[in-house]
Amino acid sequence: MDEINVAFLGAGRMGMTHLRNLVGIPGVRVRVVADTNLDSAQQGAALVRADRASNDIAATIGAADVDAVLIATSTGTHAELIEACVRAGKPVWCEKPVALTLVETRRVVDTVEAAGVPVMIGFMRRFDPGYAAAKQKIESGDIGRVERFRAVSGDLAPPSLAFIKTSGGMFVDFFVHDLDLARFLVGEIEEVNAWGSVLIDPGFVDAGDVDTAVAMLRFRDGALGVLEGSRRSTWGYDIRTEVAGSRAKLVIEAPRKTPLLTMQDLGVTEDHYESFPDRFHEAYHAELEFFFASLRAGTPPAPGVRDALETLRVALAAAKSMAEGRPVKVDEIQ
Amino acid sequence: MDEINVAFLGAGRMGMTHLRNLVGIPGVRVRVVADTNLDSAQQGAALVRADRASNDIAATIGAADVDAVLIATSTGTHAELIEACVRAGKPVWCEKPVALTLVETRRVVDTVEAAGVPVMIGFMRRFDPGYAAAKQKIESGDIGRVERFRAVSGDLAPPSLAFIKTSGGMFVDFFVHDLDLARFLVGEIEEVNAWGSVLIDPGFVDAGDVDTAVAMLRFRDGALGVLEGSRRSTWGYDIRTEVAGSRAKLVIEAPRKTPLLTMQDLGVTEDHYESFPDRFHEAYHAELEFFFASLRAGTPPAPGVRDALETLRVALAAAKSMAEGRPVKVDEIQ
Amino acid sequence: MDEINVAFLGAGRMGMTHLRNLVGIPGVRVRVVADTNLDSAQQGAALVRADRASNDIAATIGAADVDAVLIATSTGTHAELIEACVRAGKPVWCEKPVALTLVETRRVVDTVEAAGVPVMIGFMRRFDPGYAAAKQKIESGDIGRVERFRAVSGDLAPPSLAFIKTSGGMFVDFFVHDLDLARFLVGEIEEVNAWGSVLIDPGFVDAGDVDTAVAMLRFRDGALGVLEGSRRSTWGYDIRTEVAGSRAKLVIEAPRKTPLLTMQDLGVTEDHYESFPDRFHEAYHAELEFFFASLRAGTPPAPGVRDALETLRVALAAAKSMAEGRPVKVDEIQ
Amino acid sequence: MDEINVAFLGAGRMGMTHLRNLVGIPGVRVRVVADTNLDSAQQGAALVRADRASNDIAATIGAADVDAVLIATSTGTHAELIEACVRAGKPVWCEKPVALTLVETRRVVDTVEAAGVPVMIGFMRRFDPGYAAAKQKIESGDIGRVERFRAVSGDLAPPSLAFIKTSGGMFVDFFVHDLDLARFLVGEIEEVNAWGSVLIDPGFVDAGDVDTAVAMLRFRDGALGVLEGSRRSTWGYDIRTEVAGSRAKLVIEAPRKTPLLTMQDLGVTEDHYESFPDRFHEAYHAELEFFFASLRAGTPPAPGVRDALETLRVALAAAKSMAEGRPVKVDEIQ
């Protein structure tokens, strides 16, 4: 496979970000950008000088000049599109999540594993230089036995209540990245205990969700963890993860966004990230590089659909724990 | 009350630290240092140029030239000594804890409150410049409504298993400071959920304790919190607290111990605290200053024995939660 | 000017970096990549899907489908290429420096100013988010009157002595960015005082240069500054700038490169930048974006050739000061 | 020498600070506090429970029960008092400076060296944990050959012009600590080049002084340094020192004063030191501990009067350089 010819599905805001990243990757050529909105497709195609734009997604997937498909369409379409691709024998990179339900996710896993076609899911935080370096240190044994995990997440402002209603809820939608990191950095989770609260907006109650939550994680090997987060952290996009081992502790937290310190009024101030494209800029680029490097090397790109499934089970266990006020074993979620 | 004449009980290692701090406080005079070991008492007395040393603690409390008593004796003696002092009408500052059991602590609270004599308990972290400034910011409304709390604690190395057996356990002994800070910074706790694990030393199992634990806190006003800690954090004395509100987030964590950064091998390194006298040096001094300032002002010194009682109830609720594998309301602990 | 058609000259290592950055800029199309080495030109053209590659640089500049020219060829060719472009009426972005001599630089300034064609010189640090934010704060009056400037620069390892011999020397080659920042952030420099030393490699003596140097700057408005640097800072690419005013002080220094802190052995370690493409990644991208935005807006892109000339005069004054052991006014350099 | 009996001269503001620090040092007993103002002497004596207060300084020095003398009187009295003490055979610790003139300082050095009595001068920054650790790293060879030195100093607000007139000037009064650190950390200075400016208050011109200054230092072994400072840094007490070597670079700068970070409005803020008693709290304590430890060990306490002399020579060379607009060799100052 000399040059990899790519179809890109979904030219929305994140799609454009991914397209821009694609351009810098040598040996990758975007043949077609497809979107149900032809205008968007054309804008995306123009951005990367693709051969063509299309609003026929099915035809795009099947096109003879397409070696691999990248999916950045809306969440509800992921499962079907992944399945269509693997049936067509086309390797896939798809934005997370695969699906919001266990049944649908499991069906995709079965389809993908039966087809044996490489599929990678966009848990981009794994590719942030901080998390990637942490993973390496943990795997190399540098921090000894992993004993504790901690994650905090906060978005500058909550999404609309309309979105909340279809989001899958605080654990499936919001904490999914933290749970994926917990599994990535520490290992499989055996049991979850979660509490939630509505502190920001009473509308969350009507939406059947919470806006603030905490959880405890018990990993299979005995390590313990905590999770904490809010749909609104007015001071910035607040993502911080810690992994403590018998020999060292790793803290993954972005330093100031801009290399400027202001000393004034007996204080020193630095600025802070606002949102995920901002904070995880490099990670978005690195994950696509890794996807294509895996295709070239013939090694399975990770994280794949099974990772998405396992992380979803933990998220659903947390949601169940919160709903029922008791610890829930991940094995209850089948 | 012009000069305050003080009796100091217990000239052990921490006692000597407190004695050293006492010297710098204007208007306070140590009349007598008492210890069951007369040698120790004499060393303490020499250090601060006290009038006399004694191994008769009862006589010391009752002495006519003693206005107030400071207690730094072993944990098991605190309750009785506090009671003896208040019966003698002498204001008391006593190292935490009051006692390890609810019954005994409650008895002391009753005695103290009946006597109406000022008693302060040494939860020194409240007097650290970081925690004190955080408290002020929270009280002033600067961070808005408090929504989340987070604490992590780690000691460089675990104490002996002999100590563990009589310590009161991970929550009553180790997390008591974090729980006190939770109450101090956020407010009263309604419910606790805790998990523990033995990861460092199997001897903890025999001692009926854990060496690693996590917990969730639900505050009465709806705020949520997490707690996480280990008896062994080999990288240093690792104390970090966060309070997130609707408008701002406070992080209380000591910066590098020494004002030296070393840049070498593509890295920058700073040093880290080793232990509590090291990290909370200023707090130990400030709490004694506050005690005497309160006596002079005629205002009740805080935290008092009721704070000790309320924090103990939360710790016991956490221990019960861990033991029974279910959330426990603090009101269950009576 | 709807789409800007670009010729890119010089497909070496930095050229490839610039080409990669070009791709992400909307409305810019690389028509041709030219290099005296046709292979390099073809690799560059392939990277950005340019229409063609060429080893005929003169023809490339004159090509009818070329609206603007970007120059990343070797230093010795900059002056002539800029002149050729402006004579052809083509706006230019060119890597610094314009030339190493005053005569040649002045000639280019004359040519460019006579032609009235926009020319921008690649002092990319001005576009780093830190320096750009500092400039804005200074211009807005936030820090009050600027009183002091400080810059330190260090490269991980010195270049070859062969390069040193033709480099223009420590001030013209190495400190030129710091001097440009001094002028950018504070204003014009009246007088310089410089000292140098050979501490790393005696070969610098034979090359007629120094490897370590310091300087004092006196700005026209009375502000004072210091400069300090070494050809070898083994701990990383060490660039730090400070501007102190009557109301605040700005420190521009990159935080840790990777968002990972490692706590181990009573210390906390973070990593550090290695080199300029690493540290100024965003600046390289932003300067090109600014160049094209200026062309579209019809405003002169800055810094231009006159900035290059003024900065060169300061650098030559510093070199003269070092050589003659006395303070040198910039006006001596004509 | 079992217990060291001390006379303390000068119970002003700094005197009281030193007295407070004295109390915590075991084996040291303040017999008498003397001040020309008897009230002050009595307050100081009360603070440390000294045997007596006195306004007869000569008698105090000569008292039979005094083993060593600590001098914190006004600058103009230091030289004579040191000489009186050494003539009486009493070891001395004295606040810096010895004197503001070379003649007087040299006379004291001669007297002290002839008498062979231990005298220590209070350049307390050497005892700050950061500077002390830096010294150790440099001496151990950890940073390789020292190549560059950098210091910045800033006071929150300038002193009164009345003080400025008798202060000795910007280099002798203000930069003396930085120059002492340069000698302490790097070694002897061969040549100085200095510039000054009046930017804060025109009154400095009348006082024959400057309020803002920079300097270059050439060390005897070839290392180079820069100095920069202002009588007014409104953002805080701004002391920062860097020592770069062939293998590593050390940065000595105090982290945030209070262990509190406030995250708000897309920014993170920490607080900053205000003044020297604040920033160098520990250093003031450690220098006195070192003085008494030296007396006990029979080793000469450092820095001594010769250090004060050598640092003064550098300061005078800088002042001369600024006045004459040329580099000045320290050997010119005899």
CSV table of N, CA and C in Angstrom, one decimal, chain A residues 3 20 23-30 47-49 128-131 133-134 137 142-143 247-265 279 281-282, chain C residues 3 20 23-30 47-49 128-131 133-134 137 142-143 247-265 279 281-282:
chain,number,residue,atom,x,y,z
A,3,GLU,N,0.4,4.8,-1.4
A,3,GLU,CA,-0.3,6.0,-0.9
A,3,GLU,C,-1.7,5.4,-0.4
A,20,ARG,N,-8.0,19.0,8.4
A,20,ARG,CA,-6.8,19.8,8.5
A,20,ARG,C,-5.6,19.0,9.0
A,23,VAL,N,-4.0,16.6,6.3
A,23,VAL,CA,-3.2,17.1,5.3
A,23,VAL,C,-1.7,17.0,5.6
A,24,GLY,N,-1.4,17.1,6.9
A,24,GLY,CA,0.0,17.0,7.2
A,24,GLY,C,0.6,15.6,7.3
A,25,ILE,N,-0.2,14.6,7.0
A,25,ILE,CA,0.3,13.2,7.1
A,25,ILE,C,0.7,12.7,5.8
A,26,PRO,N,2.0,12.5,5.7
A,26,PRO,CA,2.6,12.1,4.4
A,26,PRO,C,2.0,10.7,3.9
A,27,GLY,N,1.8,10.5,2.6
A,27,GLY,CA,1.3,9.3,2.1
A,27,GLY,C,-0.2,9.0,2.2
A,28,VAL,N,-0.9,10.1,2.7
A,28,VAL,CA,-2.3,9.9,2.8
A,28,VAL,C,-3.0,10.9,1.8
A,29,ARG,N,-3.9,10.4,1.1
A,29,ARG,CA,-4.6,11.3,0.1
A,29,ARG,C,-6.1,11.2,0.3
A,30,VAL,N,-6.7,12.4,0.5
A,30,VAL,CA,-8.2,12.4,0.6
A,30,VAL,C,-8.8,12.4,-0.8
A,47,LEU,N,-10.8,22.4,1.3
A,47,LEU,CA,-9.8,22.6,2.3
A,47,LEU,C,-8.6,21.7,2.1
A,48,VAL,N,-8.8,20.4,1.7
A,48,VAL,CA,-7.7,19.5,1.6
A,48,VAL,C,-7.4,19.1,0.1
A,49,ARG,N,-8.0,19.9,-0.8
A,49,ARG,CA,-7.8,19.6,-2.2
A,49,ARG,C,-8.1,18.1,-2.6
A,128,ASP,N,-2.5,12.1,23.4
A,128,ASP,CA,-1.9,13.3,24.0
A,128,ASP,C,-0.5,13.0,24.5
A,129,PRO,N,0.5,13.9,24.2
A,129,PRO,CA,1.9,13.6,24.6
A,129,PRO,C,2.0,13.2,26.1
A,130,GLY,N,1.1,13.8,26.9
A,130,GLY,CA,1.1,13.6,28.4
A,130,GLY,C,0.6,12.2,28.7
A,131,TYR,N,-0.5,11.8,28.2
A,131,TYR,CA,-1.1,10.5,28.5
A,131,TYR,C,-0.2,9.4,27.8
A,133,ALA,N,3.0,9.5,27.2
A,133,ALA,CA,4.2,9.3,28.0
A,133,ALA,C,3.9,8.6,29.3
A,134,ALA,N,2.8,8.9,29.9
A,134,ALA,CA,2.4,8.2,31.2
A,134,ALA,C,2.2,6.7,30.9
A,137,LYS,N,5.6,5.1,30.7
A,137,LYS,CA,6.2,5.0,32.1
A,137,LYS,C,5.6,3.8,32.9
A,142,ASP,N,8.3,1.8,35.5
A,142,ASP,CA,8.9,2.9,36.2
A,142,ASP,C,8.2,3.3,37.5
A,143,ILE,N,6.9,3.2,37.5
A,143,ILE,CA,6.2,3.7,38.7
A,143,ILE,C,5.9,2.6,39.6
A,247,ARG,N,6.2,3.2,43.3
A,247,ARG,CA,7.5,3.9,43.2
A,247,ARG,C,7.4,5.4,42.8
A,248,ALA,N,6.3,5.7,42.1
A,248,ALA,CA,6.2,7.1,41.6
A,248,ALA,C,4.8,7.4,41.3
A,249,LYS,N,4.5,8.7,41.2
A,249,LYS,CA,3.2,9.1,40.8
A,249,LYS,C,3.3,10.0,39.6
A,250,LEU,N,2.3,9.8,38.7
A,250,LEU,CA,2.3,10.6,37.5
A,250,LEU,C,1.1,11.5,37.5
A,251,VAL,N,1.3,12.8,37.2
A,251,VAL,CA,0.2,13.7,37.1
A,251,VAL,C,0.2,14.2,35.7
A,252,ILE,N,-0.9,14.0,35.0
A,252,ILE,CA,-1.1,14.5,33.6
A,252,ILE,C,-2.0,15.7,33.7
A,253,GLU,N,-1.4,16.9,33.5
A,253,GLU,CA,-2.2,18.1,33.5
A,253,GLU,C,-1.5,19.1,32.6
A,254,ALA,N,-2.3,19.8,31.8
A,254,ALA,CA,-1.7,20.7,30.8
A,254,ALA,C,-1.2,21.9,31.6
A,255,PRO,N,0.0,22.4,31.3
A,255,PRO,CA,0.5,23.6,31.9
A,255,PRO,C,-0.3,24.8,31.3
A,256,ARG,N,0.2,26.0,31.6
A,256,ARG,CA,-0.5,27.2,31.0
A,256,ARG,C,-0.6,27.1,29.5
A,257,LYS,N,-1.6,27.6,28.9
A,257,LYS,CA,-1.8,27.5,27.5
A,257,LYS,C,-0.9,28.3,26.7
A,258,THR,N,-0.6,29.5,27.1
A,258,THR,CA,0.3,30.5,26.5
A,258,THR,C,1.5,30.6,27.3
A,259,PRO,N,2.7,30.7,26.6
A,259,PRO,CA,3.9,30.8,27.4
A,259,PRO,C,4.2,32.2,28.1
A,260,LEU,N,3.1,32.7,28.7
A,260,LEU,CA,3.2,34.0,29.3
A,260,LEU,C,2.8,34.0,30.7
A,261,LEU,N,3.7,34.5,31.6
A,261,LEU,CA,3.3,34.7,33.0
A,261,LEU,C,3.2,36.2,33.2
A,262,THR,N,2.1,36.6,33.9
A,262,THR,CA,2.0,38.0,34.2
A,262,THR,C,2.2,38.2,35.7
A,263,MET,N,3.1,39.0,36.1
A,263,MET,CA,3.4,39.3,37.6
A,263,MET,C,2.8,40.6,37.8
A,264,GLN,N,1.8,40.7,38.7
A,264,GLN,CA,1.1,41.9,39.0
A,264,GLN,C,0.4,41.8,40.3
A,265,ASP,N,0.4,43.0,41.1
A,265,ASP,CA,-0.4,43.0,42.3
A,265,ASP,C,-0.1,41.8,43.2
A,279,ARG,N,-7.1,22.0,24.0
A,279,ARG,CA,-6.2,21.2,24.9
A,279,ARG,C,-5.6,20.0,24.2
A,281,HIS,N,-5.3,19.4,20.9
A,281,HIS,CA,-4.8,19.7,19.5
A,281,HIS,C,-3.8,18.7,19.0
A,282,GLU,N,-2.8,18.4,19.7
A,282,GLU,CA,-1.7,17.5,19.3
A,282,GLU,C,-2.3,16.1,19.2
C,3,GLU,N,-8.0,33.2,-4.4
C,3,GLU,CA,-7.1,32.2,-3.9
C,3,GLU,C,-5.7,32.8,-4.1
C,20,ARG,N,4.5,22.3,5.2
C,20,ARG,CA,3.4,21.5,6.0
C,20,ARG,C,2.5,22.6,6.6
C,23,VAL,N,-0.2,24.1,4.2
C,23,VAL,CA,-1.4,23.4,3.8
C,23,VAL,C,-2.6,23.7,4.7
C,24,GLY,N,-2.4,24.0,5.9
C,24,GLY,CA,-3.5,24.2,6.7
C,24,GLY,C,-4.1,25.6,6.6
C,25,ILE,N,-3.6,26.4,5.7
C,25,ILE,CA,-4.1,27.8,5.6
C,25,ILE,C,-5.1,27.9,4.5
C,26,PRO,N,-6.3,28.2,4.8
C,26,PRO,CA,-7.3,28.2,3.8
C,26,PRO,C,-7.1,29.4,2.7
C,27,GLY,N,-7.4,29.1,1.5
C,27,GLY,CA,-7.3,30.1,0.4
C,27,GLY,C,-5.9,30.3,-0.1
C,28,VAL,N,-5.0,29.4,0.3
C,28,VAL,CA,-3.6,29.5,-0.2
C,28,VAL,C,-3.3,28.2,-1.0
C,29,ARG,N,-2.8,28.3,-2.2
C,29,ARG,CA,-2.5,27.2,-3.0
C,29,ARG,C,-1.1,27.2,-3.5
C,30,VAL,N,-0.3,26.2,-3.2
C,30,VAL,CA,1.1,26.1,-3.6
C,30,VAL,C,1.1,25.6,-5.1
C,47,LEU,N,4.4,16.7,-1.1
C,47,LEU,CA,3.9,16.9,0.3
C,47,LEU,C,2.6,17.7,0.3
C,48,VAL,N,2.6,18.8,-0.5
C,48,VAL,CA,1.5,19.7,-0.5
C,48,VAL,C,0.6,19.6,-1.7
C,49,ARG,N,0.9,18.6,-2.5
C,49,ARG,CA,0.1,18.4,-3.8
C,49,ARG,C,0.2,19.7,-4.6
C,128,ASP,N,4.8,33.7,18.3
C,128,ASP,CA,4.5,32.8,19.4
C,128,ASP,C,3.4,33.4,20.2
C,129,PRO,N,2.5,32.5,20.7
C,129,PRO,CA,1.4,33.0,21.5
C,129,PRO,C,1.8,33.8,22.7
C,130,GLY,N,3.0,33.4,23.3
C,130,GLY,CA,3.5,34.1,24.4
C,130,GLY,C,4.0,35.5,24.1
C,131,TYR,N,4.8,35.6,23.1
C,131,TYR,CA,5.3,37.0,22.7
C,131,TYR,C,4.2,37.8,22.2
C,133,ALA,N,1.1,37.8,22.9
C,133,ALA,CA,0.2,38.2,24.1
C,133,ALA,C,1.0,39.3,24.9
C,134,ALA,N,2.3,39.1,25.0
C,134,ALA,CA,3.1,40.1,25.7
C,134,ALA,C,3.0,41.5,25.0
C,137,LYS,N,-0.2,43.2,25.6
C,137,LYS,CA,-0.3,43.8,27.0
C,137,LYS,C,0.5,45.0,27.1
C,142,ASP,N,-1.0,47.9,29.8
C,142,ASP,CA,-1.3,47.1,31.0
C,142,ASP,C,-0.1,47.1,32.0
C,143,ILE,N,1.1,47.1,31.4
C,143,ILE,CA,2.3,47.0,32.4
C,143,ILE,C,2.9,48.3,32.7
C,247,ARG,N,4.1,48.8,36.2
C,247,ARG,CA,2.9,48.3,36.8
C,247,ARG,C,2.9,46.7,36.9
C,248,ALA,N,3.6,46.1,36.0
C,248,ALA,CA,3.6,44.6,36.0
C,248,ALA,C,4.9,44.2,35.2
C,249,LYS,N,5.1,42.9,35.4
C,249,LYS,CA,6.3,42.3,34.7
C,249,LYS,C,5.8,41.1,33.9
C,250,LEU,N,6.2,40.9,32.7
C,250,LEU,CA,5.8,39.8,31.9
C,250,LEU,C,7.0,38.9,31.7
C,251,VAL,N,6.7,37.6,31.9
C,251,VAL,CA,7.8,36.6,31.7
C,251,VAL,C,7.3,35.7,30.6
C,252,ILE,N,8.0,35.6,29.5
C,252,ILE,CA,7.6,34.7,28.4
C,252,ILE,C,8.6,33.5,28.5
C,253,GLU,N,8.1,32.4,28.9
C,253,GLU,CA,8.9,31.2,28.9
C,253,GLU,C,8.0,30.0,28.8
C,254,ALA,N,8.4,29.1,27.9
C,254,ALA,CA,7.6,27.9,27.7
C,254,ALA,C,7.5,27.0,28.9
C,255,PRO,N,6.3,26.6,29.2
C,255,PRO,CA,6.1,25.6,30.3
C,255,PRO,C,6.7,24.3,29.9
C,256,ARG,N,6.5,23.3,30.7
C,256,ARG,CA,6.9,21.9,30.3
C,256,ARG,C,6.4,21.6,28.9
C,257,LYS,N,7.2,20.8,28.2
C,257,LYS,CA,6.8,20.4,26.8
C,257,LYS,C,5.6,19.5,26.8
C,258,THR,N,5.7,18.5,27.6
C,258,THR,CA,4.7,17.4,27.7
C,258,THR,C,3.8,17.6,29.0
C,259,PRO,N,2.5,17.5,28.9
C,259,PRO,CA,1.7,17.7,30.1
C,259,PRO,C,1.8,16.6,31.2
C,260,LEU,N,3.1,16.2,31.4
C,260,LEU,CA,3.3,15.1,32.4
C,260,LEU,C,4.2,15.5,33.5
C,261,LEU,N,3.8,15.4,34.7
C,261,LEU,CA,4.7,15.6,35.9
C,261,LEU,C,5.0,14.2,36.5
C,262,THR,N,6.2,14.0,36.8
C,262,THR,CA,6.6,12.7,37.4
C,262,THR,C,7.1,13.1,38.8
C,263,MET,N,6.4,12.5,39.8
C,263,MET,CA,6.8,12.7,41.2
C,263,MET,C,7.5,11.4,41.7
C,264,GLN,N,8.7,11.6,42.1
C,264,GLN,CA,9.5,10.4,42.4
C,264,GLN,C,10.7,10.9,43.3
C,265,ASP,N,11.1,10.0,44.2
C,265,ASP,CA,12.3,10.3,45.0
C,265,ASP,C,12.3,11.7,45.6
C,279,ARG,N,9.9,24.2,20.1
C,279,ARG,CA,9.4,25.3,20.9
C,279,ARG,C,8.5,26.3,20.2
C,281,HIS,N,6.8,25.8,17.2
C,281,HIS,CA,5.9,25.2,16.4
C,281,HIS,C,4.7,26.0,15.9
C,282,GLU,N,4.0,26.6,16.9
C,282,GLU,CA,2.8,27.4,16.6
C,282,GLU,C,3.2,28.7,16.0
